[in-house]
Amino acid sequence: MKKLIIAAFAVAALAVTPKANAQNKMVGGAAMYPTKNIIENAVNSKDHTTLVAAVKAAGLVETLSSAGPFTVFAPTNEAFNKLPAGTVDNLVKPANKATLTKILTYHVVAGKLSAADLVAKIKAGHGKAELSTVSGGTLTVMAKGKKLYLVDEKGGKSWITIADVNQSNGVIHVVNTVLMPK
């Protein structure tokens, strides 16, 4: 009887474990834990080392570690590599902190917007929705097939490549292009 009870607990534990791990999306080779905040998770993603360095240079670590909630459209290293040569090195210089901060906060929307929330806004907006960013700018979100994409104020487009990476203080949507404000 004792072995039967132990076996039942073991089976129950195995049944629960995949569900818990299924909620932890992988980004940049690292599990993203919904119990950690945006910064605590981002520092573990090998695909977001440039973004993390930029956030540190702009002095936004404390803000993105706060309660939020925030929706962050997080450009990958490849997204930053699409910028003209030398752009990132120039932006992280102390003299350009204000410009860097504006660009980074342009990727942040107050509140937690899941992909389903974005789709609902697109439907309500008859094909597109405008999002107000923390920097004071506007991002337009649209759908093409099952993909969601963003259009920045300069007309640049970025696809959401990984949606709904939940954080304790919001959500991250990984994007493949750096979005630029006016």
N, C-alpha and C. Protein backbone atom coordinates (compact mmCIF):
# COMPACT_ATOMS: atom_id res chain seq x y z
N MET A 1 0.82 -1.18 0.00
CA MET A 1 0.00 0.00 0.00
C MET A 1 0.88 1.26 0.00
N LYS A 2 1.94 1.23 0.82
CA LYS A 2 2.84 2.37 0.90
C LYS A 2 3.49 2.65 -0.45
N LYS A 3 3.90 1.60 -1.17
CA LYS A 3 4.52 1.76 -2.50
C LYS A 3 3.51 2.33 -3.49
N LEU A 4 2.27 1.94 -3.37
CA LEU A 4 1.21 2.43 -4.26
C LEU A 4 1.00 3.94 -4.06
N ILE A 5 1.01 4.38 -2.81
CA ILE A 5 0.84 5.81 -2.50
C ILE A 5 2.04 6.60 -3.04
N ILE A 6 3.24 6.09 -2.83
CA ILE A 6 4.45 6.77 -3.33
C ILE A 6 4.41 6.84 -4.85
N ALA A 7 4.01 5.75 -5.49
CA ALA A 7 3.91 5.73 -6.96
C ALA A 7 2.88 6.74 -7.44
N ALA A 8 1.76 6.86 -6.73
CA ALA A 8 0.71 7.81 -7.12
C ALA A 8 1.23 9.24 -7.01
N PHE A 9 1.97 9.54 -5.94
CA PHE A 9 2.56 10.89 -5.80
C PHE A 9 3.57 11.17 -6.90
N ALA A 10 4.36 10.17 -7.24
CA ALA A 10 5.36 10.34 -8.31
C ALA A 10 4.69 10.63 -9.64
N VAL A 11 3.63 9.90 -9.95
CA VAL A 11 2.89 10.13 -11.20
C VAL A 11 2.26 11.52 -11.19
N ALA A 12 1.69 11.89 -10.06
CA ALA A 12 1.07 13.22 -9.94
C ALA A 12 2.11 14.32 -10.13
N ALA A 13 3.27 14.15 -9.55
CA ALA A 13 4.34 15.15 -9.70
C ALA A 13 4.78 15.28 -11.14
N LEU A 14 4.91 14.17 -11.83
CA LEU A 14 5.30 14.20 -13.24
C LEU A 14 4.21 14.85 -14.09
N ALA A 15 2.97 14.64 -13.74
CA ALA A 15 1.86 15.23 -14.50
C ALA A 15 1.82 16.74 -14.34
N VAL A 16 2.16 17.24 -13.16
CA VAL A 16 2.12 18.67 -12.89
C VAL A 16 3.35 19.39 -13.45
N THR A 17 4.51 18.77 -13.42
CA THR A 17 5.76 19.41 -13.83
C THR A 17 5.72 19.96 -15.25
N PRO A 18 5.27 19.21 -16.27
CA PRO A 18 5.25 19.78 -17.62
C PRO A 18 4.37 21.02 -17.72
N LYS A 19 3.25 21.06 -16.99
CA LYS A 19 2.39 22.23 -17.05
C LYS A 19 3.10 23.45 -16.48
N ALA A 20 3.81 23.29 -15.40
CA ALA A 20 4.54 24.41 -14.80
C ALA A 20 5.62 24.89 -15.75
N ASN A 21 6.37 23.96 -16.35
CA ASN A 21 7.43 24.35 -17.28
C ASN A 21 6.88 24.91 -18.58
N ALA A 22 5.68 24.51 -18.98
CA ALA A 22 5.09 24.99 -20.23
C ALA A 22 4.84 26.49 -20.17
N GLN A 23 4.65 27.04 -18.97
CA GLN A 23 4.42 28.46 -18.81
C GLN A 23 5.71 29.26 -18.95
N ASN A 24 6.85 28.63 -18.80
CA ASN A 24 8.14 29.29 -18.89
C ASN A 24 8.63 29.25 -20.33
N LYS A 25 8.39 30.31 -21.07
CA LYS A 25 8.85 30.36 -22.45
C LYS A 25 10.36 30.46 -22.48
N MET A 26 10.94 29.94 -23.55
CA MET A 26 12.38 30.04 -23.76
C MET A 26 12.66 31.22 -24.68
N VAL A 27 13.57 32.07 -24.25
CA VAL A 27 13.99 33.22 -25.05
C VAL A 27 15.50 33.30 -24.95
N GLY A 28 16.16 33.29 -26.07
CA GLY A 28 17.61 33.38 -26.08
C GLY A 28 18.27 32.25 -25.31
N GLY A 29 17.68 31.07 -25.36
CA GLY A 29 18.24 29.90 -24.71
C GLY A 29 18.01 29.83 -23.21
N ALA A 30 17.21 30.73 -22.68
CA ALA A 30 16.95 30.75 -21.24
C ALA A 30 15.45 30.72 -20.96
N ALA A 31 15.08 30.02 -19.91
CA ALA A 31 13.68 30.01 -19.48
C ALA A 31 13.34 31.39 -18.91
N MET A 32 12.18 31.87 -19.27
CA MET A 32 11.67 33.14 -18.76
C MET A 32 10.61 32.80 -17.71
N TYR A 33 10.84 33.21 -16.48
CA TYR A 33 9.97 32.85 -15.38
C TYR A 33 8.96 33.94 -15.07
N PRO A 34 7.67 33.62 -15.07
CA PRO A 34 6.65 34.61 -14.79
C PRO A 34 6.73 35.18 -13.37
N THR A 35 7.52 34.56 -12.52
CA THR A 35 7.70 35.05 -11.14
C THR A 35 8.82 36.08 -11.05
N LYS A 36 9.60 36.24 -12.12
CA LYS A 36 10.69 37.22 -12.14
C LYS A 36 10.25 38.45 -12.93
N ASN A 37 10.92 39.58 -12.66
CA ASN A 37 10.55 40.80 -13.38
C ASN A 37 11.28 40.88 -14.73
N ILE A 38 10.97 41.89 -15.48
CA ILE A 38 11.49 42.06 -16.83
C ILE A 38 13.01 42.02 -16.86
N ILE A 39 13.65 42.73 -15.97
CA ILE A 39 15.12 42.78 -15.95
C ILE A 39 15.70 41.44 -15.51
N GLU A 40 15.14 40.84 -14.47
CA GLU A 40 15.65 39.55 -13.98
C GLU A 40 15.62 38.48 -15.06
N ASN A 41 14.63 38.52 -15.93
CA ASN A 41 14.55 37.56 -17.03
C ASN A 41 15.44 37.97 -18.21
N ALA A 42 15.38 39.23 -18.59
CA ALA A 42 16.11 39.69 -19.77
C ALA A 42 17.61 39.45 -19.67
N VAL A 43 18.18 39.60 -18.49
CA VAL A 43 19.63 39.42 -18.34
C VAL A 43 20.07 37.99 -18.65
N ASN A 44 19.15 37.05 -18.66
CA ASN A 44 19.50 35.66 -18.94
C ASN A 44 19.36 35.28 -20.42
N SER A 45 18.76 36.14 -21.22
CA SER A 45 18.56 35.85 -22.64
C SER A 45 19.80 36.24 -23.45
N LYS A 46 20.43 35.26 -24.08
CA LYS A 46 21.61 35.57 -24.89
C LYS A 46 21.23 36.36 -26.15
N ASP A 47 19.94 36.40 -26.49
CA ASP A 47 19.48 37.17 -27.64
C ASP A 47 19.21 38.64 -27.31
N HIS A 48 19.35 39.01 -26.04
CA HIS A 48 19.03 40.38 -25.64
C HIS A 48 20.16 41.08 -24.89
N THR A 49 21.39 40.68 -25.15
CA THR A 49 22.53 41.30 -24.46
C THR A 49 22.68 42.78 -24.83
N THR A 50 22.42 43.11 -26.08
CA THR A 50 22.52 44.51 -26.51
C THR A 50 21.43 45.33 -25.84
N LEU A 51 20.22 44.81 -25.79
CA LEU A 51 19.12 45.52 -25.14
C LEU A 51 19.42 45.73 -23.66
N VAL A 52 19.90 44.72 -22.99
CA VAL A 52 20.22 44.84 -21.56
C VAL A 52 21.31 45.89 -21.35
N ALA A 53 22.34 45.89 -22.19
CA ALA A 53 23.41 46.90 -22.08
C ALA A 53 22.85 48.31 -22.31
N ALA A 54 21.95 48.44 -23.26
CA ALA A 54 21.35 49.74 -23.55
C ALA A 54 20.46 50.20 -22.38
N VAL A 55 19.69 49.29 -21.81
CA VAL A 55 18.84 49.61 -20.67
C VAL A 55 19.70 50.09 -19.49
N LYS A 56 20.83 49.42 -19.27
CA LYS A 56 21.75 49.83 -18.20
C LYS A 56 22.32 51.22 -18.50
N ALA A 57 22.75 51.45 -19.75
CA ALA A 57 23.34 52.73 -20.12
C ALA A 57 22.33 53.87 -19.99
N ALA A 58 21.06 53.58 -20.23
CA ALA A 58 20.02 54.60 -20.13
C ALA A 58 19.53 54.81 -18.70
N GLY A 59 19.97 53.95 -17.79
CA GLY A 59 19.53 54.07 -16.40
C GLY A 59 18.10 53.62 -16.17
N LEU A 60 17.64 52.65 -16.96
CA LEU A 60 16.25 52.20 -16.86
C LEU A 60 16.06 50.90 -16.09
N VAL A 61 17.13 50.36 -15.52
CA VAL A 61 17.04 49.08 -14.82
C VAL A 61 16.03 49.16 -13.67
N GLU A 62 16.13 50.19 -12.87
CA GLU A 62 15.24 50.33 -11.71
C GLU A 62 13.78 50.45 -12.16
N THR A 63 13.54 51.24 -13.21
CA THR A 63 12.18 51.42 -13.71
C THR A 63 11.59 50.10 -14.18
N LEU A 64 12.35 49.35 -14.99
CA LEU A 64 11.83 48.09 -15.54
C LEU A 64 11.85 46.94 -14.53
N SER A 65 12.39 47.21 -13.35
CA SER A 65 12.34 46.24 -12.25
C SER A 65 11.18 46.56 -11.31
N SER A 66 10.56 47.72 -11.49
CA SER A 66 9.49 48.15 -10.60
C SER A 66 8.20 47.38 -10.88
N ALA A 67 7.17 47.67 -10.11
CA ALA A 67 5.91 46.91 -10.17
C ALA A 67 5.21 46.97 -11.53
N GLY A 68 5.37 48.07 -12.25
CA GLY A 68 4.71 48.17 -13.55
C GLY A 68 3.20 48.24 -13.38
N PRO A 69 2.44 47.54 -14.21
CA PRO A 69 2.89 46.61 -15.24
C PRO A 69 3.29 47.32 -16.53
N PHE A 70 4.15 46.64 -17.29
CA PHE A 70 4.63 47.15 -18.58
C PHE A 70 4.45 46.10 -19.66
N THR A 71 4.26 46.57 -20.87
CA THR A 71 4.36 45.73 -22.06
C THR A 71 5.61 46.20 -22.77
N VAL A 72 6.57 45.30 -22.94
CA VAL A 72 7.84 45.65 -23.57
C VAL A 72 7.98 44.91 -24.89
N PHE A 73 8.23 45.66 -25.94
CA PHE A 73 8.54 45.09 -27.25
C PHE A 73 10.06 45.05 -27.31
N ALA A 74 10.63 43.87 -27.06
CA ALA A 74 12.06 43.71 -26.82
C ALA A 74 12.83 43.31 -28.09
N PRO A 75 13.60 44.25 -28.67
CA PRO A 75 14.40 43.92 -29.85
C PRO A 75 15.55 42.97 -29.50
N THR A 76 15.80 42.04 -30.39
CA THR A 76 16.91 41.10 -30.22
C THR A 76 18.22 41.75 -30.63
N ASN A 77 19.32 41.05 -30.36
CA ASN A 77 20.63 41.52 -30.82
C ASN A 77 20.62 41.68 -32.34
N GLU A 78 20.00 40.74 -33.05
CA GLU A 78 19.93 40.83 -34.52
C GLU A 78 19.18 42.09 -34.95
N ALA A 79 18.15 42.47 -34.18
CA ALA A 79 17.41 43.70 -34.50
C ALA A 79 18.34 44.91 -34.39
N PHE A 80 19.14 44.95 -33.33
CA PHE A 80 20.09 46.06 -33.17
C PHE A 80 21.15 46.03 -34.26
N ASN A 81 21.52 44.83 -34.71
CA ASN A 81 22.52 44.71 -35.78
C ASN A 81 22.03 45.24 -37.12
N LYS A 82 20.72 45.39 -37.29
CA LYS A 82 20.16 45.95 -38.52
C LYS A 82 20.38 47.47 -38.61
N LEU A 83 20.65 48.09 -37.46
CA LEU A 83 20.90 49.54 -37.46
C LEU A 83 22.22 49.83 -38.16
N PRO A 84 22.37 51.03 -38.69
CA PRO A 84 23.64 51.38 -39.35
C PRO A 84 24.84 51.15 -38.41
N ALA A 85 25.96 50.76 -38.99
CA ALA A 85 27.17 50.48 -38.21
C ALA A 85 27.51 51.65 -37.30
N GLY A 86 27.83 51.34 -36.06
CA GLY A 86 28.22 52.35 -35.09
C GLY A 86 27.08 53.00 -34.32
N THR A 87 25.84 52.74 -34.73
CA THR A 87 24.69 53.39 -34.08
C THR A 87 24.60 53.03 -32.61
N VAL A 88 24.66 51.74 -32.29
CA VAL A 88 24.52 51.31 -30.90
C VAL A 88 25.67 51.84 -30.06
N ASP A 89 26.90 51.73 -30.57
CA ASP A 89 28.06 52.24 -29.82
C ASP A 89 27.92 53.73 -29.53
N ASN A 90 27.36 54.46 -30.47
CA ASN A 90 27.16 55.90 -30.29
C ASN A 90 26.05 56.18 -29.28
N LEU A 91 24.96 55.41 -29.35
CA LEU A 91 23.82 55.64 -28.46
C LEU A 91 24.14 55.37 -26.99
N VAL A 92 25.00 54.41 -26.72
CA VAL A 92 25.28 54.07 -25.31
C VAL A 92 26.30 55.02 -24.66
N LYS A 93 26.79 55.99 -25.40
CA LYS A 93 27.69 56.99 -24.82
C LYS A 93 26.88 57.90 -23.89
N PRO A 94 27.47 58.29 -22.77
CA PRO A 94 26.75 59.16 -21.82
C PRO A 94 26.15 60.41 -22.45
N ALA A 95 26.80 60.97 -23.43
CA ALA A 95 26.30 62.20 -24.07
C ALA A 95 24.98 61.96 -24.81
N ASN A 96 24.68 60.70 -25.14
CA ASN A 96 23.47 60.39 -25.90
C ASN A 96 22.40 59.67 -25.06
N LYS A 97 22.52 59.79 -23.74
CA LYS A 97 21.60 59.09 -22.84
C LYS A 97 20.14 59.48 -23.10
N ALA A 98 19.85 60.74 -23.34
CA ALA A 98 18.46 61.18 -23.57
C ALA A 98 17.88 60.53 -24.82
N THR A 99 18.67 60.48 -25.88
CA THR A 99 18.20 59.86 -27.14
C THR A 99 17.99 58.36 -26.94
N LEU A 100 18.93 57.71 -26.27
CA LEU A 100 18.81 56.28 -26.01
C LEU A 100 17.58 56.00 -25.16
N THR A 101 17.36 56.80 -24.13
CA THR A 101 16.19 56.63 -23.27
C THR A 101 14.90 56.77 -24.06
N LYS A 102 14.85 57.75 -24.96
CA LYS A 102 13.64 57.95 -25.78
C LYS A 102 13.39 56.73 -26.67
N ILE A 103 14.44 56.20 -27.28
CA ILE A 103 14.28 55.03 -28.15
C ILE A 103 13.82 53.81 -27.33
N LEU A 104 14.44 53.59 -26.19
CA LEU A 104 14.08 52.42 -25.37
C LEU A 104 12.67 52.53 -24.81
N THR A 105 12.30 53.71 -24.29
CA THR A 105 10.95 53.86 -23.73
C THR A 105 9.88 53.88 -24.82
N TYR A 106 10.29 54.08 -26.06
CA TYR A 106 9.37 53.96 -27.20
C TYR A 106 8.95 52.50 -27.40
N HIS A 107 9.70 51.57 -26.85
CA HIS A 107 9.39 50.14 -26.93
C HIS A 107 8.54 49.66 -25.75
N VAL A 108 8.10 50.58 -24.91
CA VAL A 108 7.37 50.23 -23.69
C VAL A 108 6.00 50.90 -23.68
N VAL A 109 4.99 50.11 -23.34
CA VAL A 109 3.62 50.61 -23.20
C VAL A 109 3.21 50.34 -21.75
N ALA A 110 2.57 51.32 -21.11
CA ALA A 110 2.08 51.11 -19.75
C ALA A 110 0.95 50.08 -19.77
N GLY A 111 0.95 49.20 -18.78
CA GLY A 111 -0.06 48.16 -18.69
C GLY A 111 0.44 46.86 -19.31
N LYS A 112 -0.31 45.80 -19.08
CA LYS A 112 0.07 44.49 -19.59
C LYS A 112 -0.87 44.12 -20.72
N LEU A 113 -0.33 44.08 -21.94
CA LEU A 113 -1.11 43.74 -23.13
C LEU A 113 -0.61 42.42 -23.71
N SER A 114 -1.43 41.40 -23.60
CA SER A 114 -1.09 40.10 -24.19
C SER A 114 -1.32 40.17 -25.70
N ALA A 115 -0.90 39.15 -26.41
CA ALA A 115 -1.15 39.09 -27.85
C ALA A 115 -2.65 39.10 -28.11
N ALA A 116 -3.42 38.41 -27.29
CA ALA A 116 -4.88 38.41 -27.44
C ALA A 116 -5.45 39.81 -27.25
N ASP A 117 -4.89 40.56 -26.29
CA ASP A 117 -5.32 41.95 -26.08
C ASP A 117 -5.01 42.79 -27.32
N LEU A 118 -3.83 42.58 -27.90
CA LEU A 118 -3.45 43.33 -29.10
C LEU A 118 -4.39 42.99 -30.26
N VAL A 119 -4.70 41.71 -30.43
CA VAL A 119 -5.63 41.29 -31.49
C VAL A 119 -7.00 41.93 -31.28
N ALA A 120 -7.47 41.96 -30.03
CA ALA A 120 -8.77 42.58 -29.74
C ALA A 120 -8.76 44.06 -30.10
N LYS A 121 -7.65 44.74 -29.79
CA LYS A 121 -7.53 46.16 -30.14
C LYS A 121 -7.52 46.36 -31.66
N ILE A 122 -6.84 45.46 -32.36
CA ILE A 122 -6.80 45.52 -33.83
C ILE A 122 -8.20 45.35 -34.40
N LYS A 123 -8.94 44.38 -33.89
CA LYS A 123 -10.32 44.15 -34.36
C LYS A 123 -11.20 45.36 -34.07
N ALA A 124 -11.08 45.91 -32.86
CA ALA A 124 -11.87 47.09 -32.50
C ALA A 124 -11.51 48.29 -33.37
N GLY A 125 -10.26 48.35 -33.80
CA GLY A 125 -9.79 49.45 -34.63
C GLY A 125 -9.92 49.18 -36.11
N HIS A 126 -10.66 48.13 -36.48
CA HIS A 126 -10.90 47.77 -37.88
C HIS A 126 -9.61 47.56 -38.67
N GLY A 127 -8.69 46.80 -38.06
CA GLY A 127 -7.48 46.43 -38.78
C GLY A 127 -6.18 46.97 -38.21
N LYS A 128 -6.28 47.94 -37.31
CA LYS A 128 -5.07 48.45 -36.67
C LYS A 128 -5.42 49.12 -35.35
N ALA A 129 -4.44 49.22 -34.50
CA ALA A 129 -4.63 49.88 -33.21
C ALA A 129 -3.41 50.73 -32.91
N GLU A 130 -3.64 51.86 -32.28
CA GLU A 130 -2.54 52.72 -31.89
C GLU A 130 -2.28 52.55 -30.41
N LEU A 131 -1.00 52.38 -30.08
CA LEU A 131 -0.57 52.23 -28.70
C LEU A 131 0.26 53.44 -28.31
N SER A 132 -0.03 54.00 -27.15
CA SER A 132 0.76 55.12 -26.64
C SER A 132 1.93 54.56 -25.85
N THR A 133 3.13 54.97 -26.21
CA THR A 133 4.33 54.46 -25.55
C THR A 133 4.69 55.33 -24.35
N VAL A 134 5.53 54.80 -23.49
CA VAL A 134 5.99 55.52 -22.31
C VAL A 134 6.76 56.78 -22.72
N SER A 135 7.39 56.77 -23.89
CA SER A 135 8.15 57.94 -24.35
C SER A 135 7.24 59.06 -24.84
N GLY A 136 5.93 58.76 -24.98
CA GLY A 136 5.00 59.76 -25.49
C GLY A 136 4.72 59.60 -26.97
N GLY A 137 5.31 58.60 -27.59
CA GLY A 137 5.08 58.35 -29.01
C GLY A 137 3.93 57.39 -29.23
N THR A 138 3.75 57.02 -30.49
CA THR A 138 2.69 56.10 -30.88
C THR A 138 3.26 54.96 -31.72
N LEU A 139 2.83 53.75 -31.40
CA LEU A 139 3.12 52.57 -32.21
C LEU A 139 1.80 52.08 -32.77
N THR A 140 1.82 51.64 -34.01
CA THR A 140 0.63 51.06 -34.61
C THR A 140 0.83 49.56 -34.69
N VAL A 141 -0.14 48.81 -34.19
CA VAL A 141 -0.07 47.35 -34.24
C VAL A 141 -1.12 46.85 -35.23
N MET A 142 -0.72 45.89 -36.06
CA MET A 142 -1.59 45.30 -37.07
C MET A 142 -1.33 43.81 -37.14
N ALA A 143 -2.19 43.13 -37.86
CA ALA A 143 -2.03 41.69 -38.04
C ALA A 143 -1.94 41.38 -39.53
N LYS A 144 -1.13 40.39 -39.84
CA LYS A 144 -1.04 39.87 -41.20
C LYS A 144 -1.04 38.36 -41.04
N GLY A 145 -2.15 37.74 -41.41
CA GLY A 145 -2.31 36.32 -41.13
C GLY A 145 -2.34 36.15 -39.62
N LYS A 146 -1.51 35.27 -39.11
CA LYS A 146 -1.45 35.04 -37.66
C LYS A 146 -0.33 35.84 -36.99
N LYS A 147 0.40 36.63 -37.79
CA LYS A 147 1.51 37.41 -37.24
C LYS A 147 1.05 38.80 -36.84
N LEU A 148 1.61 39.26 -35.74
CA LEU A 148 1.38 40.64 -35.31
C LEU A 148 2.63 41.45 -35.63
N TYR A 149 2.41 42.64 -36.14
CA TYR A 149 3.56 43.50 -36.39
C TYR A 149 3.26 44.92 -35.95
N LEU A 150 4.33 45.64 -35.73
CA LEU A 150 4.27 47.02 -35.27
C LEU A 150 4.85 47.93 -36.33
N VAL A 151 4.27 49.10 -36.46
CA VAL A 151 4.79 50.12 -37.36
C VAL A 151 5.15 51.32 -36.49
N ASP A 152 6.40 51.77 -36.62
CA ASP A 152 6.84 52.91 -35.81
C ASP A 152 6.48 54.22 -36.49
N GLU A 153 6.79 55.32 -35.83
CA GLU A 153 6.43 56.65 -36.35
C GLU A 153 7.17 57.03 -37.62
N LYS A 154 8.23 56.31 -37.93
CA LYS A 154 8.99 56.57 -39.16
C LYS A 154 8.60 55.61 -40.28
N GLY A 155 7.62 54.73 -40.02
CA GLY A 155 7.17 53.79 -41.03
C GLY A 155 7.90 52.45 -41.01
N GLY A 156 8.83 52.26 -40.09
CA GLY A 156 9.54 50.99 -39.97
C GLY A 156 8.64 49.91 -39.39
N LYS A 157 8.83 48.67 -39.83
CA LYS A 157 8.01 47.56 -39.36
C LYS A 157 8.84 46.55 -38.58
N SER A 158 8.21 45.99 -37.57
CA SER A 158 8.83 44.96 -36.75
C SER A 158 7.81 43.89 -36.43
N TRP A 159 8.19 42.63 -36.62
CA TRP A 159 7.32 41.50 -36.30
C TRP A 159 7.52 41.06 -34.86
N ILE A 160 6.44 40.63 -34.23
CA ILE A 160 6.55 39.99 -32.92
C ILE A 160 6.89 38.53 -33.20
N THR A 161 8.09 38.13 -32.81
CA THR A 161 8.56 36.77 -33.09
C THR A 161 8.26 35.80 -31.96
N ILE A 162 8.21 36.30 -30.73
CA ILE A 162 7.81 35.50 -29.57
C ILE A 162 6.88 36.38 -28.76
N ALA A 163 5.62 35.95 -28.64
CA ALA A 163 4.63 36.74 -27.91
C ALA A 163 4.41 36.17 -26.51
N ASP A 164 3.85 37.02 -25.67
CA ASP A 164 3.36 36.60 -24.35
C ASP A 164 4.40 35.94 -23.46
N VAL A 165 5.54 36.58 -23.31
CA VAL A 165 6.54 36.12 -22.36
C VAL A 165 6.22 36.85 -21.05
N ASN A 166 5.43 36.18 -20.21
CA ASN A 166 4.91 36.82 -19.00
C ASN A 166 5.98 37.04 -17.95
N GLN A 167 5.88 38.17 -17.27
CA GLN A 167 6.80 38.60 -16.23
C GLN A 167 5.98 38.96 -15.00
N SER A 168 6.62 39.07 -13.86
CA SER A 168 5.89 39.46 -12.65
C SER A 168 5.38 40.90 -12.75
N ASN A 169 6.01 41.71 -13.58
CA ASN A 169 5.62 43.12 -13.72
C ASN A 169 5.19 43.47 -15.15
N GLY A 170 4.67 42.50 -15.88
CA GLY A 170 4.16 42.78 -17.21
C GLY A 170 4.39 41.64 -18.17
N VAL A 171 4.64 42.01 -19.43
CA VAL A 171 4.83 41.02 -20.48
C VAL A 171 5.84 41.54 -21.49
N ILE A 172 6.61 40.62 -22.04
CA ILE A 172 7.55 40.94 -23.12
C ILE A 172 7.05 40.28 -24.39
N HIS A 173 7.13 41.02 -25.48
CA HIS A 173 6.93 40.47 -26.82
C HIS A 173 8.26 40.71 -27.55
N VAL A 174 8.91 39.66 -27.97
CA VAL A 174 10.21 39.78 -28.67
C VAL A 174 9.93 40.28 -30.09
N VAL A 175 10.71 41.28 -30.52
CA VAL A 175 10.55 41.84 -31.87
C VAL A 175 11.86 41.76 -32.64
N ASN A 176 11.74 41.77 -33.98
CA ASN A 176 12.92 41.55 -34.82
C ASN A 176 13.53 42.81 -35.43
N THR A 177 13.02 43.97 -35.04
CA THR A 177 13.55 45.24 -35.55
C THR A 177 13.44 46.29 -34.45
N VAL A 178 14.41 47.16 -34.34
CA VAL A 178 14.34 48.27 -33.39
C VAL A 178 13.34 49.29 -33.93
N LEU A 179 12.42 49.70 -33.07
CA LEU A 179 11.40 50.67 -33.43
C LEU A 179 11.93 52.07 -33.15
N MET A 180 11.64 53.01 -34.06
CA MET A 180 12.20 54.35 -33.94
C MET A 180 11.12 55.42 -33.84
N PRO A 181 11.22 56.26 -32.81
CA PRO A 181 10.30 57.39 -32.70
C PRO A 181 10.70 58.50 -33.66
N LYS A 182 9.79 59.48 -33.80
CA LYS A 182 10.11 60.65 -34.64
C LYS A 182 11.24 61.44 -34.03
